[in-house]
Tab-separated table of C-alpha atoms in Angstrom:
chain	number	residue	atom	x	y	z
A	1	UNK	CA	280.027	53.052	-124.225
A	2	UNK	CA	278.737	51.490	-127.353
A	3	UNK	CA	275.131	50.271	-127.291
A	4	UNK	CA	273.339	47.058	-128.168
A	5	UNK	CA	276.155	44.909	-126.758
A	6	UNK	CA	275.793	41.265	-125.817
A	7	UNK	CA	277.648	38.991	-124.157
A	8	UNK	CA	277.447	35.305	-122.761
A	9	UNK	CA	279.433	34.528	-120.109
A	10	UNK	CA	280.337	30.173	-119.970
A	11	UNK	CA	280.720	28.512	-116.852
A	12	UNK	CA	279.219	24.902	-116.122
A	13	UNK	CA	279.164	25.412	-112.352
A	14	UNK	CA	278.283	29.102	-111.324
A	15	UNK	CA	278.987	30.021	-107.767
A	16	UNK	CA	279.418	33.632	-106.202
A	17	UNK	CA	281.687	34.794	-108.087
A	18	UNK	CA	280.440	34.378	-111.866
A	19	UNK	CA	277.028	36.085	-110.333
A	20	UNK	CA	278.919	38.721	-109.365
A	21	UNK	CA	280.649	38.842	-113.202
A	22	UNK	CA	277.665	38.573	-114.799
A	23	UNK	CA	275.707	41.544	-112.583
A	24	UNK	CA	278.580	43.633	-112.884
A	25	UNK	CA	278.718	43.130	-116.814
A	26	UNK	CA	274.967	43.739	-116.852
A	27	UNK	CA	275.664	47.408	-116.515
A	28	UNK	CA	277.125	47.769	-119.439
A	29	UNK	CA	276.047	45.742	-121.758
A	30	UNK	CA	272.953	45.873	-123.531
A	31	UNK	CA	272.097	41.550	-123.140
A	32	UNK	CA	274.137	39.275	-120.744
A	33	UNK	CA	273.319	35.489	-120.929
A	34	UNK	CA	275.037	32.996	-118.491
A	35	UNK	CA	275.537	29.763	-120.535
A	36	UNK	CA	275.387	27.221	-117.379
A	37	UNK	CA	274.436	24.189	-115.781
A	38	UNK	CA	273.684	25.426	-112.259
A	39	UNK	CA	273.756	28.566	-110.143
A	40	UNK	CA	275.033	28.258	-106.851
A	41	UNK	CA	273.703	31.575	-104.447
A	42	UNK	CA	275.900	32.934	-101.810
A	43	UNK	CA	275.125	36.075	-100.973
A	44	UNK	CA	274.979	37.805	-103.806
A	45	UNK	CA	271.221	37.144	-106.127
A	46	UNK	CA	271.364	36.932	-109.790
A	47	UNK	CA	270.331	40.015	-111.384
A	48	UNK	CA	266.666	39.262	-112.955
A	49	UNK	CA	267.070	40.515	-116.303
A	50	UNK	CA	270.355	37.716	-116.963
A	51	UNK	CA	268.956	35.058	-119.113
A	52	UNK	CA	270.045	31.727	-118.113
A	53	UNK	CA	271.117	29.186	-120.661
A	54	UNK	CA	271.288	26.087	-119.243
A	55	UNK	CA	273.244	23.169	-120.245
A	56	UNK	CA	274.391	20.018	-118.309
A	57	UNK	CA	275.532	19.604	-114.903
A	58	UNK	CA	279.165	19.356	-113.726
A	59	UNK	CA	279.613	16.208	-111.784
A	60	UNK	CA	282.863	15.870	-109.009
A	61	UNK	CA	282.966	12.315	-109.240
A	62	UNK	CA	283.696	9.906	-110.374
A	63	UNK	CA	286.164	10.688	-112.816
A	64	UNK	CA	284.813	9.276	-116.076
A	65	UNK	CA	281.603	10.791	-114.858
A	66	UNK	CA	282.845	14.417	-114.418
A	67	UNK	CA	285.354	14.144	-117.932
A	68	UNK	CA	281.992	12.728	-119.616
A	69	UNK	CA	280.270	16.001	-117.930
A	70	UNK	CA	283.021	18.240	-119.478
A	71	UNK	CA	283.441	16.968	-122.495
A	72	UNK	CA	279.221	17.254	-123.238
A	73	UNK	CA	279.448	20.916	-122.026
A	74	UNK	CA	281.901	21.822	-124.270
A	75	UNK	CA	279.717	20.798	-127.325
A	76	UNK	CA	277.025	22.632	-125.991
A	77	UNK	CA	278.759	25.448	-125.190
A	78	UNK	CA	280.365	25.393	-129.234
A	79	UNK	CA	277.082	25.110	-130.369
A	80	UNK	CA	275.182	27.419	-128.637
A	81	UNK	CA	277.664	30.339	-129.670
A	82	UNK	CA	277.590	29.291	-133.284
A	83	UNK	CA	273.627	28.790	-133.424
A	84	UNK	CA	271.790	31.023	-131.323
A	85	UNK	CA	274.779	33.350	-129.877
A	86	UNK	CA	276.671	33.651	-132.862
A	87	UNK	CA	277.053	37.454	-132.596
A	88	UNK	CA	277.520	37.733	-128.558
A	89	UNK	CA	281.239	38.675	-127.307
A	90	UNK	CA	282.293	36.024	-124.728
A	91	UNK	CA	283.533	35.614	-121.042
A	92	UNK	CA	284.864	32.724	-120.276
A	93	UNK	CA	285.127	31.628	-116.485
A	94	UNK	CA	285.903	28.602	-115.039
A	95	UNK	CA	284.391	25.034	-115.920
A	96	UNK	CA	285.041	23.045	-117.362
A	97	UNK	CA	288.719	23.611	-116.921
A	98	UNK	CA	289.717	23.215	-120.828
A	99	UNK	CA	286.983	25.608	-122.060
A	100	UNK	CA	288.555	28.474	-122.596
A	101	UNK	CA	290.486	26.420	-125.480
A	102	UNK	CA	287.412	26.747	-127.366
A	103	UNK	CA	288.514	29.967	-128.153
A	104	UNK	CA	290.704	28.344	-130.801
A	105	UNK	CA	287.513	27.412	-133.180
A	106	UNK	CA	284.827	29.792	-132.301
A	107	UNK	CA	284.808	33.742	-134.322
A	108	UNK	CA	283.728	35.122	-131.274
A	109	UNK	CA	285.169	38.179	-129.036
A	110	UNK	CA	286.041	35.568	-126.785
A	111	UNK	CA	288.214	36.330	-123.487
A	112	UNK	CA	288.757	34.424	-120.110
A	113	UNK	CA	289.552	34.618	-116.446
A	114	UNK	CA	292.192	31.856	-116.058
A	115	UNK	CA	292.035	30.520	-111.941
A	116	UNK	CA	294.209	27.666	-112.258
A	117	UNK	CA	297.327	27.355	-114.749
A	118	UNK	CA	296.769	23.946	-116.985
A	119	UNK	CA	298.533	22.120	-118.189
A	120	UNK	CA	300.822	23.595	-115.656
A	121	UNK	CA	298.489	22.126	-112.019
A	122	UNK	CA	298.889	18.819	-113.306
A	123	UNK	CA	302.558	18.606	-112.271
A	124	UNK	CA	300.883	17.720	-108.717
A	125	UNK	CA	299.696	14.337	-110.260
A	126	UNK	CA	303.538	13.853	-110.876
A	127	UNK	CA	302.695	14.535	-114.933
A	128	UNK	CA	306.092	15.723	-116.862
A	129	UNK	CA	306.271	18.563	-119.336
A	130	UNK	CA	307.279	15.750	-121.733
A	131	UNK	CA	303.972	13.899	-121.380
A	132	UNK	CA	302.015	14.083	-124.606
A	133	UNK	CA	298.879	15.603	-122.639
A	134	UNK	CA	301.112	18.412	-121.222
A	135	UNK	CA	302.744	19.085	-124.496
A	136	UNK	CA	299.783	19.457	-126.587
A	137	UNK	CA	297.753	21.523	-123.472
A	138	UNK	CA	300.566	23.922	-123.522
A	139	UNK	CA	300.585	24.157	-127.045
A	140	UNK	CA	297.236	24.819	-127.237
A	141	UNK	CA	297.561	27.166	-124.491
A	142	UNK	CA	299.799	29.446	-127.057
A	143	UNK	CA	297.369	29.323	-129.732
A	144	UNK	CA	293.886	30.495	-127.498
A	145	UNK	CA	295.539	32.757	-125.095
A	146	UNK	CA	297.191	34.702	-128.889
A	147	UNK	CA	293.799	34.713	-130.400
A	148	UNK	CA	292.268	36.038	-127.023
A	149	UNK	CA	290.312	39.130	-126.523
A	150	UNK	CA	291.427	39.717	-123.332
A	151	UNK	CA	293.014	37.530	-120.460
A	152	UNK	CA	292.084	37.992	-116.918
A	153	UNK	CA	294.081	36.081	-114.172
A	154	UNK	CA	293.702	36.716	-110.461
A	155	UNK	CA	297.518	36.984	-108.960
A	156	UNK	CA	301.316	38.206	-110.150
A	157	UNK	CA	302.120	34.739	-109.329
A	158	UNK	CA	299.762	33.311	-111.922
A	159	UNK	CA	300.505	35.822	-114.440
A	160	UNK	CA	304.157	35.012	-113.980
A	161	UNK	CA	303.088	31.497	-114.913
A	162	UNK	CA	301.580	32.693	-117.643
A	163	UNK	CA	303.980	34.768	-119.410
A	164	UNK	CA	305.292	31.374	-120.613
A	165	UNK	CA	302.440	30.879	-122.913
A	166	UNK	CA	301.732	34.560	-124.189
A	167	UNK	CA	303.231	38.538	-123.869
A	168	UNK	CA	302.960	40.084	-120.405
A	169	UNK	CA	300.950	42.457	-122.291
A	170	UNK	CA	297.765	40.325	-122.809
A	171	UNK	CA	297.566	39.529	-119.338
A	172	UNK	CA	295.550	41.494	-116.686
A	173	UNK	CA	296.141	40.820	-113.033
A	174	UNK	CA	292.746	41.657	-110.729
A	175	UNK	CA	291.865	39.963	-107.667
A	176	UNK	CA	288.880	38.623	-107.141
A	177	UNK	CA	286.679	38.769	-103.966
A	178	UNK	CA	284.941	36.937	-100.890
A	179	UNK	CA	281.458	35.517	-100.233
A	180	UNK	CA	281.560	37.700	-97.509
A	181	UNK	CA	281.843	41.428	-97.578
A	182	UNK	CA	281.951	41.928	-93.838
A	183	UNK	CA	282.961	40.404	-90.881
A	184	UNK	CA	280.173	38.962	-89.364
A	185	UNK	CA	282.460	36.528	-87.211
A	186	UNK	CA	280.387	35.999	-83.886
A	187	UNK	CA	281.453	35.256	-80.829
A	188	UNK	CA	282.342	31.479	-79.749
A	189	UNK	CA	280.011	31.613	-76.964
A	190	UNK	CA	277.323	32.332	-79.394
A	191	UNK	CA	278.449	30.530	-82.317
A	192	UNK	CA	275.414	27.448	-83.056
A	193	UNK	CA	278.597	25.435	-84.660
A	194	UNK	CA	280.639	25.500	-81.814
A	195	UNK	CA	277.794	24.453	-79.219
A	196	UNK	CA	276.816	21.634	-82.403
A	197	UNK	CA	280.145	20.294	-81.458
A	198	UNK	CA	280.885	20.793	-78.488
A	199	UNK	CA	284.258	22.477	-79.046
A	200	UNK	CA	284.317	25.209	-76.279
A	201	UNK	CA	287.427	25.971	-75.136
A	202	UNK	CA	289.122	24.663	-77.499
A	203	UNK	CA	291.959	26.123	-80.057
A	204	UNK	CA	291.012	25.302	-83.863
A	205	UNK	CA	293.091	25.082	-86.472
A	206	UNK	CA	290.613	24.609	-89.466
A	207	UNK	CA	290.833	23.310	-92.819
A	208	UNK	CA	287.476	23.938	-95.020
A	209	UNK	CA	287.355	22.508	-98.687
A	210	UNK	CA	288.211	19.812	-101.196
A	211	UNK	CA	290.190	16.698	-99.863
A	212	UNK	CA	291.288	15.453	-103.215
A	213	UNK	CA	294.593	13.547	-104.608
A	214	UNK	CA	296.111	17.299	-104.700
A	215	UNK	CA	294.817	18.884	-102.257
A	216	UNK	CA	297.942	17.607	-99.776
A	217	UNK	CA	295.635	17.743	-96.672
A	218	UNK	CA	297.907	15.107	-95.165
A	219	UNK	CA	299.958	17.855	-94.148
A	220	UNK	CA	297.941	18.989	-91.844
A	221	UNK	CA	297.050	15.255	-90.507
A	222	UNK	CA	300.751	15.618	-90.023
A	223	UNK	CA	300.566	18.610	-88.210
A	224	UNK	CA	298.326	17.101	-85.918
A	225	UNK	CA	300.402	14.480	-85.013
A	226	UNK	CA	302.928	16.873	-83.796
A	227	UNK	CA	300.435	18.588	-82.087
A	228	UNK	CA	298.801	15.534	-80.258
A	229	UNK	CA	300.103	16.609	-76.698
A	230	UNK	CA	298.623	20.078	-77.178
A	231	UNK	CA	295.084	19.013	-75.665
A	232	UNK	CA	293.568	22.447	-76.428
A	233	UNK	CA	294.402	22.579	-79.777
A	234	UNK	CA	291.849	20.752	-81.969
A	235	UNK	CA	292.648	20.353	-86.213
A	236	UNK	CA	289.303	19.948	-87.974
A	237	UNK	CA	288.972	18.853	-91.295
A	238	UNK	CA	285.630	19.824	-92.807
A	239	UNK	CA	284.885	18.450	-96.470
A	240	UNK	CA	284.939	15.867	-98.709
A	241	UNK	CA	286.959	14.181	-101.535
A	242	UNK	CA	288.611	11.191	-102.678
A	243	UNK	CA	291.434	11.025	-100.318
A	244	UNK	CA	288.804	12.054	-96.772
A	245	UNK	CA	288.507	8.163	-96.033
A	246	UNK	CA	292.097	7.392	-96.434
A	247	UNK	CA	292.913	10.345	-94.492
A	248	UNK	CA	290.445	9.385	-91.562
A	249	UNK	CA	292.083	5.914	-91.832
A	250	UNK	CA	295.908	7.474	-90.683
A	251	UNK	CA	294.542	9.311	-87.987
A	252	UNK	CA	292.702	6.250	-86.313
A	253	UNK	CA	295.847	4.674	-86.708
A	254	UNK	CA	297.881	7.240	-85.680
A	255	UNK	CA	295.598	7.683	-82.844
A	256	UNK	CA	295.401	11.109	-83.288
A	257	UNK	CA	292.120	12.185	-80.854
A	258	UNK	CA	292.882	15.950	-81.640
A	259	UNK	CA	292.055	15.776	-85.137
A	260	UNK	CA	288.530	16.014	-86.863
A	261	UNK	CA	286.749	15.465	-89.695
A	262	UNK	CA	283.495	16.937	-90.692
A	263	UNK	CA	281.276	17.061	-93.593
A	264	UNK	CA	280.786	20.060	-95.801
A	265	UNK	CA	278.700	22.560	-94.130
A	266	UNK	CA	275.248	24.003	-95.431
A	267	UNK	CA	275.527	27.848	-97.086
A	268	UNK	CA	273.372	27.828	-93.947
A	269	UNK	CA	275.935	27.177	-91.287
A	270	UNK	CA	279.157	27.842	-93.213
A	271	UNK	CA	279.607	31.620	-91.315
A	272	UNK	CA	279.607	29.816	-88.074
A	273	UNK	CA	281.787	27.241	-89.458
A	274	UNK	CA	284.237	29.758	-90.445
A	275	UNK	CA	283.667	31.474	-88.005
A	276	UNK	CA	284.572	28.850	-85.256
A	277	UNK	CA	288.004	28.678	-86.428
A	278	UNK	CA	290.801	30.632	-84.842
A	279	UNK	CA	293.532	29.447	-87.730
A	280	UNK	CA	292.715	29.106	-91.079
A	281	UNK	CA	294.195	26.194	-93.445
A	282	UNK	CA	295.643	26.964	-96.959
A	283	UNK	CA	297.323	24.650	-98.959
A	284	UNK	CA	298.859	24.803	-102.122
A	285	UNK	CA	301.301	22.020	-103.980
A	286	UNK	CA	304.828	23.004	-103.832
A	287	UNK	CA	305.140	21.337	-107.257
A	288	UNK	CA	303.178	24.017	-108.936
A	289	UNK	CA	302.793	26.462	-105.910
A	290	UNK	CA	302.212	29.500	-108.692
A	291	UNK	CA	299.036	27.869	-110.340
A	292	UNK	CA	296.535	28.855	-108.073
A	293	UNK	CA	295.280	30.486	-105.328
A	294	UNK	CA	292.220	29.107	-102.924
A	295	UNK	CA	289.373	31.233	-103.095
A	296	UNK	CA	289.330	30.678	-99.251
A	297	UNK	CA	292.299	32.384	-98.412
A	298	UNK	CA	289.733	35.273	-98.749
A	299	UNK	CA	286.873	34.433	-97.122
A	300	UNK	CA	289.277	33.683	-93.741
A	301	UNK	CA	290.467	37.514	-94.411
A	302	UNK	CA	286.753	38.710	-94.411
A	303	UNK	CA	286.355	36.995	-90.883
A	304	UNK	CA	289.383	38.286	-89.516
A	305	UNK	CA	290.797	35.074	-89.420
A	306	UNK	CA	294.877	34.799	-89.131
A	307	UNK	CA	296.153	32.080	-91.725
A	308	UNK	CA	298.347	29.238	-92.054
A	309	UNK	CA	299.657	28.931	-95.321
A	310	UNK	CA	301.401	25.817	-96.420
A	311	UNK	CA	303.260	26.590	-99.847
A	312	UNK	CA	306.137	27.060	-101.527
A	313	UNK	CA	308.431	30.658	-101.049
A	314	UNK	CA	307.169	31.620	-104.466
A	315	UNK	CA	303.668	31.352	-103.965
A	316	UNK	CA	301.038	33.840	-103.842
A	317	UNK	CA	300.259	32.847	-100.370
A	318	UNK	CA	303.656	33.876	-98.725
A	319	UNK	CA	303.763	37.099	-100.717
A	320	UNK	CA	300.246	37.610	-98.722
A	321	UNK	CA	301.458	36.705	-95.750
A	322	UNK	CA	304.199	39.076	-96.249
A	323	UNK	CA	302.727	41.844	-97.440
A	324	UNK	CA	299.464	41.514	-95.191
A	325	UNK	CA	301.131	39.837	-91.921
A	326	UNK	CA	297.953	38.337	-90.891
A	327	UNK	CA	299.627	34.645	-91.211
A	328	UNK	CA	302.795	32.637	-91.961
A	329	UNK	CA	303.730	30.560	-94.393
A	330	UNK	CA	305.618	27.753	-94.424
A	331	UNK	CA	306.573	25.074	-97.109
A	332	UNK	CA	305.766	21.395	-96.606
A	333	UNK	CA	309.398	20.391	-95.201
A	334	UNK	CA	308.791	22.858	-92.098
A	335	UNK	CA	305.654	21.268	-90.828
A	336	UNK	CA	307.845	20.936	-86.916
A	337	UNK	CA	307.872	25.013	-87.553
A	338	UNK	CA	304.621	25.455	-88.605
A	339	UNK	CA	303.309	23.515	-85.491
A	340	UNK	CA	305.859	24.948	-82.946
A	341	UNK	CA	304.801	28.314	-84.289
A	342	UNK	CA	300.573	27.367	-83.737
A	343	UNK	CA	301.814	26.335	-79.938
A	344	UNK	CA	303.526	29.505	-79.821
A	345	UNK	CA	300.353	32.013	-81.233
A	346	UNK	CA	298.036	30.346	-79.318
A	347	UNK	CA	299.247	31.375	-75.944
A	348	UNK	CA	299.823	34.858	-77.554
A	349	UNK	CA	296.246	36.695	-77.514
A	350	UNK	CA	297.413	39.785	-77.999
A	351	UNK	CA	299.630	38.668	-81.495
A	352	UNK	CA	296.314	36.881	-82.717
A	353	UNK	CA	294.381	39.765	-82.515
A	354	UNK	CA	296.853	41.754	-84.282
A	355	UNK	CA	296.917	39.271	-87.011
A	356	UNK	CA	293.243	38.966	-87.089
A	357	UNK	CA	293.345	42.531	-87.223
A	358	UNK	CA	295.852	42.065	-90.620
A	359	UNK	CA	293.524	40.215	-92.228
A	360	UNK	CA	290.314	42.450	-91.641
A	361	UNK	CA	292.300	45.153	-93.549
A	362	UNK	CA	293.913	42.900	-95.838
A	363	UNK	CA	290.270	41.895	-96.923
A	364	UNK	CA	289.894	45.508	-97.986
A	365	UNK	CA	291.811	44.617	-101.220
A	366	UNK	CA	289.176	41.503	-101.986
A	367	UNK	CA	285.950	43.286	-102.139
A	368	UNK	CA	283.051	42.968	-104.664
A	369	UNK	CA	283.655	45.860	-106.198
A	370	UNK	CA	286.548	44.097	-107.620
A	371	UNK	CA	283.984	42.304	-110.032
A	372	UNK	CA	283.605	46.173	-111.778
A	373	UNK	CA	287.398	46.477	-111.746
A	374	UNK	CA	286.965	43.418	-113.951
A	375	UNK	CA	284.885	44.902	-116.507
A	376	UNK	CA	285.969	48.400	-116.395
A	377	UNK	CA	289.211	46.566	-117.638
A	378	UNK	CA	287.361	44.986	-120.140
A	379	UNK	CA	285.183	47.911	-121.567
A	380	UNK	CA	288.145	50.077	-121.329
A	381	UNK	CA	290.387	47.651	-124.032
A	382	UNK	CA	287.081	47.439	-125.892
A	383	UNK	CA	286.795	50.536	-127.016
């Protein structure tokens, strides 16, 4: 391993995940600086020795706010690397979304973990691959992703997506890995969340994350309609976003009483939160149902939680639940089968614990450790 190596990994909003880059990278290299604008802990501490190099914030909303946010970082983050981190390799991550185009004017060793496919997500918003914004994204896309170090992405499905913009060859597929590294799932009748709420005896069928204009949670506000005889089952909707007060507006009017919305949890309570829920919620846009894949769908693995994926044939998702059976997916025209099949689970203990079962061992394959499989890839085209 060569010595005296540096490297600044960029993302505006660090969470688990780029901790777990960046300590993993600090074995081997020499200097590792995280170019941010906040750390998020879960688990997992930043390794002491990691300088920090802050920059601005990421703001969610609103949306001139958060572009305004983006746009700022990305000077920064151009600046910084051709001022005082001029001769650092760099490791892209995640935010803002566009940064990894920066590639395109910066001398730098400069590769990137790509976790959702632009210009290719915005087909949710309806966007066409004629639209000038699309055109000259994916354009760009061909010039950064040739002048790339290396390019990490986290599924085949994604890396099929890719292929469009740059040689199979470039393009690394590794997984990525939960907050949680065991199952810690305790039981309901000792679970703070579920005495918080009240919800004993009760079925859940949870959804935990963003409710934004393409997140399609009304699918599962759907589901719950078809559901609304089933007086054990309860569908909770924990989050926030754009689209939670609309949403909370069709169920009073569709009188739906077993459907619920919460607010996002404390890092505090989120294991019980999880934890309370006997189905897990994934959702992913059939319009671009190969762009991404919820970071979620492995935490509800770690707790042993069977899934309900709602996605497209091609997605990532159904070749999990597949390969994994620890869940079903079905795509957004089958929401009568999806429900029919919750009514039919839920009186089946002995098939949820086999899928719960599934998903312990599926978890196996989304470990931290993946984090080194990162940059033994790295090192190993490095040298």
């Amino acid at each position: 391993m060569p010595t005296n190596r540096k490297l600044v990994i960029l993302n505006q909003a660090s969470n688990y995940l780029t901790i777990g880059f960046a300590n993993a990278f600090k074995k081997e290299f020499d200097e590792v600086v995280l170019m941010t604008g906040s750390v998020h802990v879960q688990g997992e501490e930043l390794d002491s020795q990691i300088k920090i190099q802050s920059i601005n914030r990421w703001y969610e909303s609103p949306a001139s706010k958060k572009m305004k946010s983006y746009l700022l970082a990305m000077f920064k983050m151009w600046w910084l690397l051709m001022t005082k981190y001029r001769k650092h390799e760099v490791y892209f991550v995640s935010v803002p979304p566009m940064g990894y185009l920066l590639n395109i004017f910066l001398p730098h060793r400069f590769s990137m973990v790509i976790w959702d496919v632009y210009p290719d997500i915005f087909k949710i918003t309806g966007m066409q691959e004629s639209h000038p914004v699309y055109r000259i994204w994916a354009w760009l896309n061909r010039r950064s992703f040739k002048k790339a170090y290396r390019i990490f992405t986290i599924s085949e499905k994604m890396a099929e997506l890719l292929y469009q913009y740059v040689s199979p060859s470039k393009v690394l597929v590794q997984p990525i890995w939960s907050i949680f590294q065991d199952n810690k799932k305790v039981s309901k009748s000792e679970n703070p969340f579920i005495q918080e709420h009240n919800l004993q005896g009760k079925f859940i069928i949870q959804y935990s994350g963003n409710i934004g204009l393409t997140h399609n949670v009304e699918a599962l506000v759907d589901i719950a309609e078809l559901l609304q005889n089933e007086t054990n089952i309860l569908v909770q909707i924990i989050g926030r976003g754009p689209r939670k007060a609309v949403l909370e507006r069709v169920v009073n009017e569709r009188q739906l009483p077993n459907c619920q919305f919460l607010p996002f949890q404390s890092d505090e309570m989120f294991p019980y939160s999880l934890g309370a829920a006997d189905m897990g919620v994934v959702i992913l846009d059939e319009s671009t149902s190969k762009g991404s894949v919820p970071s979620k769908s492995y935490n509800l693995m770690s707790y042993g939680i069977p899934s309900l994926y709602i996605a497209s044939e091609d997605s990532q998702l159904a070749l999990y639940a597949d390969k994994y059976e620890h869940g079903k997916c079905f795509k957004k025209s089958d929401l009568q089968a999806a429900a029919d099949w919750i009514v039919e689970v839920a009186k089946k203990p002995e098939e949820m614990k086999r899928m719960s079962e599934n998903a312990v061992a599926a978890s196996s394959d989304f470990k931290r450790a993946n984090a080194d499989k990162f940059v033994a890839a790295y090192c190993q085209e490095s040298n």
